[in-house]
XYZ file of C-alpha atoms in Angstrom:
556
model
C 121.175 109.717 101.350
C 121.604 113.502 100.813
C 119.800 115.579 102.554
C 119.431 120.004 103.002
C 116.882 121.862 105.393
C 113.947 121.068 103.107
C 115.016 118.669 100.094
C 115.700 114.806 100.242
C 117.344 112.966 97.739
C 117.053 109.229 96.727
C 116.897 106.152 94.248
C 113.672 105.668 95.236
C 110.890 107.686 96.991
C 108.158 105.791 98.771
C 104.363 107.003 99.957
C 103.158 105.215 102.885
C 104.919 103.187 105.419
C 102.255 100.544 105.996
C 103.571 96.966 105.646
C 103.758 96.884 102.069
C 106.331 100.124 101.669
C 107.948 99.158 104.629
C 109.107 95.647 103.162
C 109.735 97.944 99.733
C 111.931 100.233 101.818
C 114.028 97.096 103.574
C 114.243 95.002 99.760
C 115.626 98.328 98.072
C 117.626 99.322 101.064
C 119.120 95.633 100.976
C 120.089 96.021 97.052
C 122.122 98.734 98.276
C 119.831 101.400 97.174
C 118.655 104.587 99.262
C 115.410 104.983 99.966
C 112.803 108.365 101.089
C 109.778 107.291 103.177
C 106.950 109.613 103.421
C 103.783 108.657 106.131
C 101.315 110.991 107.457
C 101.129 109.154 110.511
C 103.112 110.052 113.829
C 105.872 108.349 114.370
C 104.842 105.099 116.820
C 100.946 105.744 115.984
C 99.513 102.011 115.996
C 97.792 101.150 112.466
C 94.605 100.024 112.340
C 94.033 96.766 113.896
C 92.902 95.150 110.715
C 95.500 92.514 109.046
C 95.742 88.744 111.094
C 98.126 86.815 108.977
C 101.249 87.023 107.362
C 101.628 84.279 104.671
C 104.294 81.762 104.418
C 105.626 83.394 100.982
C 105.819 86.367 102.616
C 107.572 84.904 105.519
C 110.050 83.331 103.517
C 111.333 86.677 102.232
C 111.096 88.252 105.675
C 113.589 85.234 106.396
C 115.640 86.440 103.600
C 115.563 89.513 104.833
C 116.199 88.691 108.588
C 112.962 89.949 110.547
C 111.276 86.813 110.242
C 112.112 85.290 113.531
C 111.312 88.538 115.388
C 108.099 88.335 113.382
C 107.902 84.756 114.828
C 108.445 85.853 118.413
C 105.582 88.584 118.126
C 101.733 88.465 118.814
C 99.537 86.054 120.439
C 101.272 84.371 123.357
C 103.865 81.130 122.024
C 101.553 78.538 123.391
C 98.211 80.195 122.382
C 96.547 77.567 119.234
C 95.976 79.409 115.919
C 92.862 77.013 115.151
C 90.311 78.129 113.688
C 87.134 77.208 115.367
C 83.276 77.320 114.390
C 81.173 77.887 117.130
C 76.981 78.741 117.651
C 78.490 82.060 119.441
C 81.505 82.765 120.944
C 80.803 81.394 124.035
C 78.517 78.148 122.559
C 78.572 75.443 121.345
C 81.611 74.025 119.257
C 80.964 72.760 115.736
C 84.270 72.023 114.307
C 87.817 73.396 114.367
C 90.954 73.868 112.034
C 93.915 73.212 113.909
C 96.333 75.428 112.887
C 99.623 75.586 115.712
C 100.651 78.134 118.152
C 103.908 79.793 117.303
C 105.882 77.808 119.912
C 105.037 74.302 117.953
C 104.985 76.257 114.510
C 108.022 74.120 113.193
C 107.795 70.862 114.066
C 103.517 69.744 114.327
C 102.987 68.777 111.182
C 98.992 67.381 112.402
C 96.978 69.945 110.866
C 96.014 70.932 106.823
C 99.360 72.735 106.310
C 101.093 70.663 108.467
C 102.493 69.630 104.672
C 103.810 72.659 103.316
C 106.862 72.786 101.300
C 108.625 75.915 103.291
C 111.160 76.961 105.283
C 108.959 79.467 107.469
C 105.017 78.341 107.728
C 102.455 81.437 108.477
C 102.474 83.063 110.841
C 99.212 84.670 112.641
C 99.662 87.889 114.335
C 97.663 91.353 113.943
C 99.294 94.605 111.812
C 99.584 96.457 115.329
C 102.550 93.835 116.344
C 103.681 93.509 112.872
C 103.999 97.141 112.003
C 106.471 98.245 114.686
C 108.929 95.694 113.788
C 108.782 96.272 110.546
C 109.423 99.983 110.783
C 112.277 98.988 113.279
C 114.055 96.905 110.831
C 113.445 99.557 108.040
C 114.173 102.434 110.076
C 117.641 100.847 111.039
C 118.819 99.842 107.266
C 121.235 102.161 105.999
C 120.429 104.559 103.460
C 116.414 104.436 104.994
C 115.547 108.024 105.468
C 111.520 107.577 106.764
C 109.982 111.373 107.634
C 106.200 111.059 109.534
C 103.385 113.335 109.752
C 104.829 114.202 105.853
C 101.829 114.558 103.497
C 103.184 113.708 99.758
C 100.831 116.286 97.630
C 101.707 116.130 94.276
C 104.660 114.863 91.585
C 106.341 115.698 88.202
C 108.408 113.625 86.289
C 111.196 114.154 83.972
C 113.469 112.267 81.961
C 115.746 111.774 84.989
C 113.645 111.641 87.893
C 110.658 112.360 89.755
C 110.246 115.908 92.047
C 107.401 115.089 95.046
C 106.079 118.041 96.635
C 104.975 117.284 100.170
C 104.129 119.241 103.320
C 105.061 118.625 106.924
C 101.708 118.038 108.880
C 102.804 119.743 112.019
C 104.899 122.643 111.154
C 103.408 123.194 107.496
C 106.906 123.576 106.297
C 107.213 122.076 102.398
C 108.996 119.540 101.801
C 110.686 118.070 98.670
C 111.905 114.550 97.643
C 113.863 114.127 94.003
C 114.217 110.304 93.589
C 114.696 108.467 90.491
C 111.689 106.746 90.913
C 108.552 106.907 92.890
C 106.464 104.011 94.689
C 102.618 104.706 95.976
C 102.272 102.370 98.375
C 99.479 104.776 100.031
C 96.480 102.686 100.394
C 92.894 102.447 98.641
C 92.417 106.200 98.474
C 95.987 106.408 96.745
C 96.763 110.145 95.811
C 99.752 108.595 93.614
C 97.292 105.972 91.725
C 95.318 109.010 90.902
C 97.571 111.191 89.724
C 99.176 108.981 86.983
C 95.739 108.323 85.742
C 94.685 104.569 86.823
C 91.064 103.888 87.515
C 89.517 101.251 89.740
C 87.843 98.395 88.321
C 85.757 95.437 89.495
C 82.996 95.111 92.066
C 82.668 97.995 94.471
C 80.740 96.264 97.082
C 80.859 92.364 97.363
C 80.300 92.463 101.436
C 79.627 94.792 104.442
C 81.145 94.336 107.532
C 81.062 96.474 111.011
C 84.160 95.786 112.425
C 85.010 96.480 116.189
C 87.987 96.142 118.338
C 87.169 95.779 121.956
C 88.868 95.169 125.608
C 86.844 91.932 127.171
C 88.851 90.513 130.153
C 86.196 88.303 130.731
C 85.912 86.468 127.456
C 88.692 84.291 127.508
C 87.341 82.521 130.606
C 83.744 81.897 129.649
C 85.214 80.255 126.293
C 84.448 76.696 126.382
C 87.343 74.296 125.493
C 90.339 75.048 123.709
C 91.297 78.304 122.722
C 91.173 79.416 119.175
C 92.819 82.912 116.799
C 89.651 82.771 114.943
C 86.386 81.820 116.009
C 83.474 82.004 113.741
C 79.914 82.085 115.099
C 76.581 81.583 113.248
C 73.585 81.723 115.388
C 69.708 82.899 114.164
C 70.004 85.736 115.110
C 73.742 87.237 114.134
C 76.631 85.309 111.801
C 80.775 86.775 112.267
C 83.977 86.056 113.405
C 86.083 87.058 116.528
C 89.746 87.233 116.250
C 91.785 87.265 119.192
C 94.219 89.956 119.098
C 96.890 89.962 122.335
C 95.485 86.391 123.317
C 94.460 87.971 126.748
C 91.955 90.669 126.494
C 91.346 92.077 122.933
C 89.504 91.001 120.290
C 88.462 91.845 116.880
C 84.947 91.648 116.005
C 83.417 91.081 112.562
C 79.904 91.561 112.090
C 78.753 90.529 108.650
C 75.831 92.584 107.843
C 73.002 90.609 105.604
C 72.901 91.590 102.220
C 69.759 93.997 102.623
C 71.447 96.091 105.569
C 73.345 98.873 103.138
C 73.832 101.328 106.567
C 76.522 100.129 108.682
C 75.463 102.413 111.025
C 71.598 102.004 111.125
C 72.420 98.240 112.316
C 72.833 97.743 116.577
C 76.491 97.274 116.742
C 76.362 96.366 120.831
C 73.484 93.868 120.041
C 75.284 92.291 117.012
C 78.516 91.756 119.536
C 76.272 90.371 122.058
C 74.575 87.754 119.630
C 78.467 86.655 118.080
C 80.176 86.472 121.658
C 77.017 84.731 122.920
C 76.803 87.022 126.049
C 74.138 88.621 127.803
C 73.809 92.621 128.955
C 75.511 92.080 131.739
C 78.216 91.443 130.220
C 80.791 94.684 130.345
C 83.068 95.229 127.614
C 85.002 98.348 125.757
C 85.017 99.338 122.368
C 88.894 100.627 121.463
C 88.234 101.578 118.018
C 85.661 100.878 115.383
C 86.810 99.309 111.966
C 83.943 99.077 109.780
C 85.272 98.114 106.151
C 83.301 97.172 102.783
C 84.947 94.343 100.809
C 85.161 94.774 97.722
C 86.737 93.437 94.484
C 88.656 96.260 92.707
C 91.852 96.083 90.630
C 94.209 99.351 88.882
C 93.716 99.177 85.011
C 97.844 99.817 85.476
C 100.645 99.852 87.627
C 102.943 102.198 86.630
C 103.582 105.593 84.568
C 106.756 105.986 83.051
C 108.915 106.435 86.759
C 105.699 106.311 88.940
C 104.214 102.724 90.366
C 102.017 101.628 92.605
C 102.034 98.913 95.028
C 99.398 96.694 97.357
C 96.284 98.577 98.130
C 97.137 101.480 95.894
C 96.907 98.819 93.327
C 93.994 96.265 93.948
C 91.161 96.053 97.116
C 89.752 92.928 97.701
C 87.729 91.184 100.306
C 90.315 89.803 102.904
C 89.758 86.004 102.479
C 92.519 84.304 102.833
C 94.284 87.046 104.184
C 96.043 87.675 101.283
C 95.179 91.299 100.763
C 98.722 92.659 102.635
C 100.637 89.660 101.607
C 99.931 90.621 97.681
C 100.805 93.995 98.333
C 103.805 92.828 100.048
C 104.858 90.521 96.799
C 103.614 93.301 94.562
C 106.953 94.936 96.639
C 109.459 92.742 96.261
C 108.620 91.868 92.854
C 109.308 95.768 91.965
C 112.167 96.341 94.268
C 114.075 93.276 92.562
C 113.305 95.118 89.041
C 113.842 98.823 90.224
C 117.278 97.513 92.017
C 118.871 95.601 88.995
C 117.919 98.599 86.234
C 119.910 101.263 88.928
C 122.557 98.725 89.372
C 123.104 98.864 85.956
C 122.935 95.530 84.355
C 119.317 95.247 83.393
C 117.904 97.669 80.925
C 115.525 100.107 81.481
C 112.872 97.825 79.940
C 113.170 95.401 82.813
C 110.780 98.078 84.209
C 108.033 96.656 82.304
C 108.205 93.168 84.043
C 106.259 94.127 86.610
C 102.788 95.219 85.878
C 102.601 92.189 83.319
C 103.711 89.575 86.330
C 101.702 91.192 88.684
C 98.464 92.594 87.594
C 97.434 89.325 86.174
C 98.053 87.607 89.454
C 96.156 89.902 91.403
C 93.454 89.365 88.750
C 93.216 85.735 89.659
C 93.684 86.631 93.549
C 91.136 88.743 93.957
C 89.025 86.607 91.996
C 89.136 83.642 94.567
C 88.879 85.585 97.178
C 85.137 86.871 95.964
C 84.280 83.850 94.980
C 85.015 82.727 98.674
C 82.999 85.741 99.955
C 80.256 84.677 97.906
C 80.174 81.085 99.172
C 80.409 83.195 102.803
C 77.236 85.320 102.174
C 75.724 82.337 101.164
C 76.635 79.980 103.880
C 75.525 82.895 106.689
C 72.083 82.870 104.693
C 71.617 79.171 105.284
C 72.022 78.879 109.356
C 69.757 76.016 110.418
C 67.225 77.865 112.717
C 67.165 75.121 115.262
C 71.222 74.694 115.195
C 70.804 76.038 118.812
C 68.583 73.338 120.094
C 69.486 70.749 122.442
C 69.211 66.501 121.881
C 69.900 64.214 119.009
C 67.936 66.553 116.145
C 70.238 69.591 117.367
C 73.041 67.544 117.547
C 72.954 66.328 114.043
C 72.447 69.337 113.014
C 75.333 70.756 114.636
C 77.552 67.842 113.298
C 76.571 68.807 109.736
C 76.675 72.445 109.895
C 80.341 71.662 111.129
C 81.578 69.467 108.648
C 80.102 72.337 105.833
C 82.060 74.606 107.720
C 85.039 73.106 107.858
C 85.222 71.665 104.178
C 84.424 75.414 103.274
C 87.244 77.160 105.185
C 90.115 75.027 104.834
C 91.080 75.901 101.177
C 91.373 79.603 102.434
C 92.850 79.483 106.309
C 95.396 76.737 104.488
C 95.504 78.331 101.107
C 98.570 76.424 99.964
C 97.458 77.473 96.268
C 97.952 81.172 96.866
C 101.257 80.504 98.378
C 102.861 77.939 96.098
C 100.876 77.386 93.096
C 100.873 80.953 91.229
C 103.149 81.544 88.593
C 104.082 84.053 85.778
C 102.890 82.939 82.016
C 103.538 86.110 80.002
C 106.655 87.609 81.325
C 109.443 89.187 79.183
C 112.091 87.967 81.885
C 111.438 84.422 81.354
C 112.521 81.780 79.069
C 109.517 79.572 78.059
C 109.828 76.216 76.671
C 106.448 75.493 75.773
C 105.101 73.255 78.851
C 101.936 75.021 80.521
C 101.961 75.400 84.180
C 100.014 73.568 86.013
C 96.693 74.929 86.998
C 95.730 76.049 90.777
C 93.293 76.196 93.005
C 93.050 79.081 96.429
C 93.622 75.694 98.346
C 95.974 73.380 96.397
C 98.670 73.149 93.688
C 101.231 71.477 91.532
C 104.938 71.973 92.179
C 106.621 72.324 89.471
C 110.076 73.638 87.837
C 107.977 74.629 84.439
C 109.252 78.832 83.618
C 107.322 80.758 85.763
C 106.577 78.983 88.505
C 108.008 78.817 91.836
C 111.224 76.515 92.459
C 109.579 73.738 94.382
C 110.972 73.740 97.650
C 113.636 71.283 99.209
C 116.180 71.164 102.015
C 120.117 70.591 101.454
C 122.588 68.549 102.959
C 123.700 71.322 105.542
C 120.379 71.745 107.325
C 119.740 75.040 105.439
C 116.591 75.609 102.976
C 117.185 75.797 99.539
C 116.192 79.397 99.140
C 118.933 80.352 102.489
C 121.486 79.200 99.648
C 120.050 81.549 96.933
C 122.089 84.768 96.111
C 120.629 88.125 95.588
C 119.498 87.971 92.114
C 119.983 84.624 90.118
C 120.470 81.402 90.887
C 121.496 78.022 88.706
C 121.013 74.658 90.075
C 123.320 72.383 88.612
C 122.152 69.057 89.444
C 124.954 66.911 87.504
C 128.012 68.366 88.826
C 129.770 67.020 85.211
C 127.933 69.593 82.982
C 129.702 72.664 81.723
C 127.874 75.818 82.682
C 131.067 77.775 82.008
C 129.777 79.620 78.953
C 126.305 80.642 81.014
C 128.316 81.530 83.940
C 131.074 83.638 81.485
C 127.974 85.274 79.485
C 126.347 86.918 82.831
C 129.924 87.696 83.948
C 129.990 89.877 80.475
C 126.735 91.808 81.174
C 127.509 92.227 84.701
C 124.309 90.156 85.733
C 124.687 88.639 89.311
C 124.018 84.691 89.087
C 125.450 82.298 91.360
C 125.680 79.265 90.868
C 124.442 76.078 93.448
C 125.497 72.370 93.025
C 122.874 69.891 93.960
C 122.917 66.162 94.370
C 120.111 64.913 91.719
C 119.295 62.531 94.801
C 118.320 65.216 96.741
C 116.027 67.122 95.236
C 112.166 66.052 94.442
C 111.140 64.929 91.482
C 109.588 67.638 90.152
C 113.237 68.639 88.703
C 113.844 67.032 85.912
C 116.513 69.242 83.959
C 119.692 68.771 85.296
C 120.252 72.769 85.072
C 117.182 75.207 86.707
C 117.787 79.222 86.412
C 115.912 80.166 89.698
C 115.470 84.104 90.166
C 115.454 85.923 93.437
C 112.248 85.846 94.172
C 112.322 81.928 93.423
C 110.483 81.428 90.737
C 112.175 79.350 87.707
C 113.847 81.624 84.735
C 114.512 78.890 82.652
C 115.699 75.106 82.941
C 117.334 73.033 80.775
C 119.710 69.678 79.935
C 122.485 71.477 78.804
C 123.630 75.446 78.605
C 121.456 76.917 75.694
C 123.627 77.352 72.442
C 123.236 81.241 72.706
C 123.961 81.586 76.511
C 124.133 85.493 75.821
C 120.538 85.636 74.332
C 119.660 84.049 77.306
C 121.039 86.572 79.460
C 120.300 89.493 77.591
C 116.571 88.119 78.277
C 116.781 87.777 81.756
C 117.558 91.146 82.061
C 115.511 92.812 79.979
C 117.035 93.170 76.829
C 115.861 90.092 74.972
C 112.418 89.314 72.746
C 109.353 91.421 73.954
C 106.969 88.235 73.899
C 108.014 84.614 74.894
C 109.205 82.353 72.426
């Protein structure tokens, strides 16, 4: 990193140091590329206390990247349960509950829905104002990171070498200028950089609206009945939303769902609508730390990317946060560009490699944000539908209860354990990958296929040594050789020739699962299968040249 009194200089320049351009920063910094971070925020300032969940994909690359097991150590207390409970009120009556474990059991209780999952590093649940901080540690500390705060990115131009940003320091007013060779907007829904290279919004601007309030209850935990719970959802007569817990002590998140006729978030009682979801009376003494009030919505970027400009996570697509996948798109919306932007300044994939990314990731956020409405809709429809007498007490109430649970439960699994958002979506129309004419196999929010078909993701496995598959990976390609007799010299020689890292990774056909049935699998770095085959393809350079970017513009 170069730097003078008012100019910084970079591979890539970044806007916004929220989660998502904070993992950007630490992938690119990783790859051995520098990296200029501009956030308007003060250095330290807590984000908003909105995000609960970081997904096992993304957890899996924040192993890669080692911050996951600070990650891990972070949030709610180790022995506090992540279930997800549905309750008349906070403080009611239970209905039914989605055990999910408490970081300190996280590994080894396999009892609950994703007790199955095929992954080195499960979810984990803790809220962006733990998350953040580490992040920005990890970031901060990688060399060639340069992050500036309260440093307002204003406007760009682009050239045929680079990109100039024009920015201003918030405190002093002093300008400031980046020159990178590419720039990343990862600057939220109101994204200056989205704007300025000319992508519009599309989709449904208002699915849901929610007041949203973080308070300081001391009290709560102990009139809770039973076991405690992240995420409790209440649905009463009178007032249907969810409390998160947020230190596992005395702070919670509050959702209120307003009903679809209430448009004014602020014309509806927001200390009443607590009162009804905790269940308590006005006696009860609590503190509201900051008001969140949010309207989900379904929106997604007609494009991500002009010429050297892209856009990343929010900047990109808004959706309503089921399945808490909002952040953890935007955070493989990251990584799926660093990986591109790092092998084209390395030098060994063309400049066309570029193009990889909005066609492997607009489509997925597509389908994404898609399940994640039509989950919201169920929602709206469900909180409609509250039995007016689920309150009352005997056998009617009780059966009542018992079926109101079951709904609930059978409703919320797919997206608290949404093992087909983390496994099951894959890449069908990407230049980078070798097709060979099987289809993928279809997926649901809540369940997939594994498979080694091109574009999906390498189903998971562990090795003889204890490690995870993807802990043996290198930093760009992979090839599984699962008959140790085959030749893979003239594969291995043609990426030699172009320079293109692959490493290759005997495996015992006995130990991996059946879902590999080619003795060779091309796995890339963010582990989803290249190509696969018996034996190495007869033009092991065309192969290559594909891979990194310089091969036929539509799959064969």
């Amino acid at each position: 990193m170069k730097a003078t009194a008012k100019t910084l200089e970079a591979d890539v320049a970044i806007v916004g140091a929220g989660p998502v351009g904070l993992t950007l920063a630490m992938d690119l910094a990783a790859r051995g590329r520098t990296v200029a971070v501009l956030e308007t925020r003060y250095r330290g300032e807590p984000p908003n206390v909105k995000c609960n969940h970081v997904a096992a994909r993304s957890m899996e690359q924040f192993r890669r990247l080692g911050v996951a097991a600070r990650l891990r150590d972070a949030g709610l207390p180790a022995d506090y349960p992540n279930d997800v409970v549905f309750r008349t009120s906070v403080t009611g009556t239970e209905l039914s509950r989605i055990h999910i474990p408490g970081r300190a059991t996280r590994y080894g209780d396999t009892s609950g829905p994703d007790g199955w999952w095929p992954t080195p590093e499960p979810p984990h649940r803790i809220n962006q104002i733990f998350l953040e901080p580490i992040l920005f540690a990890h970031a901060e500390a990688q060399p060639g990171v340069t992050i500036r705060n309260r440093t307002e990115a204003t406007s760009f131009a682009q050239d045929d070498d680079g990109v100039s940003v024009e920015a201003r320091d918030l405190d002093g007013g002093a300008g400031v200028r980046v020159r990178a060779r590419f720039l990343v907007g990862c600057d939220g829904g109101r994204s200056m950089v989205r704007k300025a290279i000319g992508a519009a919004f599309a989709g449904t601007p208002v699915i849901q609206r929610v007041q949203s309030t973080w308070i300081r209850a001391p009290k709560l935990l102990g009139m809770i009945p039973g076991e405690r719970a992240w995420s409790c959802y209440a649905a009463n007569p009178r007032r249907s939303g969810v409390c998160f817990a947020i230190d596992g002590r005395q702070t919670w998140l509050v959702h209120n769902h307003l009903m679809p006729h209430e448009e004014d978030l602020e014309a509806v009682d927001r200390d009443a609508s607590i009162r009804h979801i905790l269940g308590v009376g006005p006696e009860f003494e609590y503190e509201i730390l900051s008001k969140e009030d949010w309207i989900g919505r379904r929106l997604v970027a007609d494009r991500f990317r002009f010429a050297r400009v892209f856009i990343c996570g929010d900047a990109a697509h808004v959706w309503v946060p089921y399945a808490g996948y909002g952040m953890n798109a935007g955070i493989a919306d990251a990584l799926n560009l660093s990986w591109h932007l790092s092998s084209h300044l390395a030098g060994w994939a063309e400049p066309s490699v570029l193009d990889a990314y909005e066609i492997e990731r607009l489509p997925i956020t597509e389908q994404v944000s898609r399940f994640a409405m039509d989950h919201a809709q169920q929602m709206i429809k469900a909180r409609g539908a509250v039995p007016p007498r689920i309150e009352e007490p005997g056998p009617e109430g009780d059966a009542i209860r018992a079926e109101q649970g079951q709904k609930s439960y059978e409703l919320n699994v797919p997206q608290f354990c949404c093992a087909g958002l983390n496994f099951g979506y894959f890449y069908d129309r990407s230049p980078l990958i070798a097709y060979d004419g099987e289809a993928q196999p279809a997926y649901s929010m809540g369940g997939f296929t594994a498979s080694t078909v091109p574009g999906c993701r390498a189903p998971h496995f562990g090795l003889a040594d204890g490690r995870s598959l993807y802990d043996a990976f290198g930093s760009d390609y992979t090839l599984l050789r699962l008959d140790p007799s085959l030749d893979v010299a003239p594969l291995v020689d043609a990426a030699k020739a172009r320079a293109m890292p692959m490493q290759l990774l005997d495996v015992p056909r006995r130990a991996a699962p059946a879902e590999y049935r080619h003795a060779l699998v091309l796995c890339r770095a963010d582990q989803h299968v290249a190509w696969r085959g018996d034996t190495v393809p007869a033009d092991p350079r065309a192969l290559v040249d594909r891979l990194r970017g310089a091969g036929p513009r539509s799959p064969p």
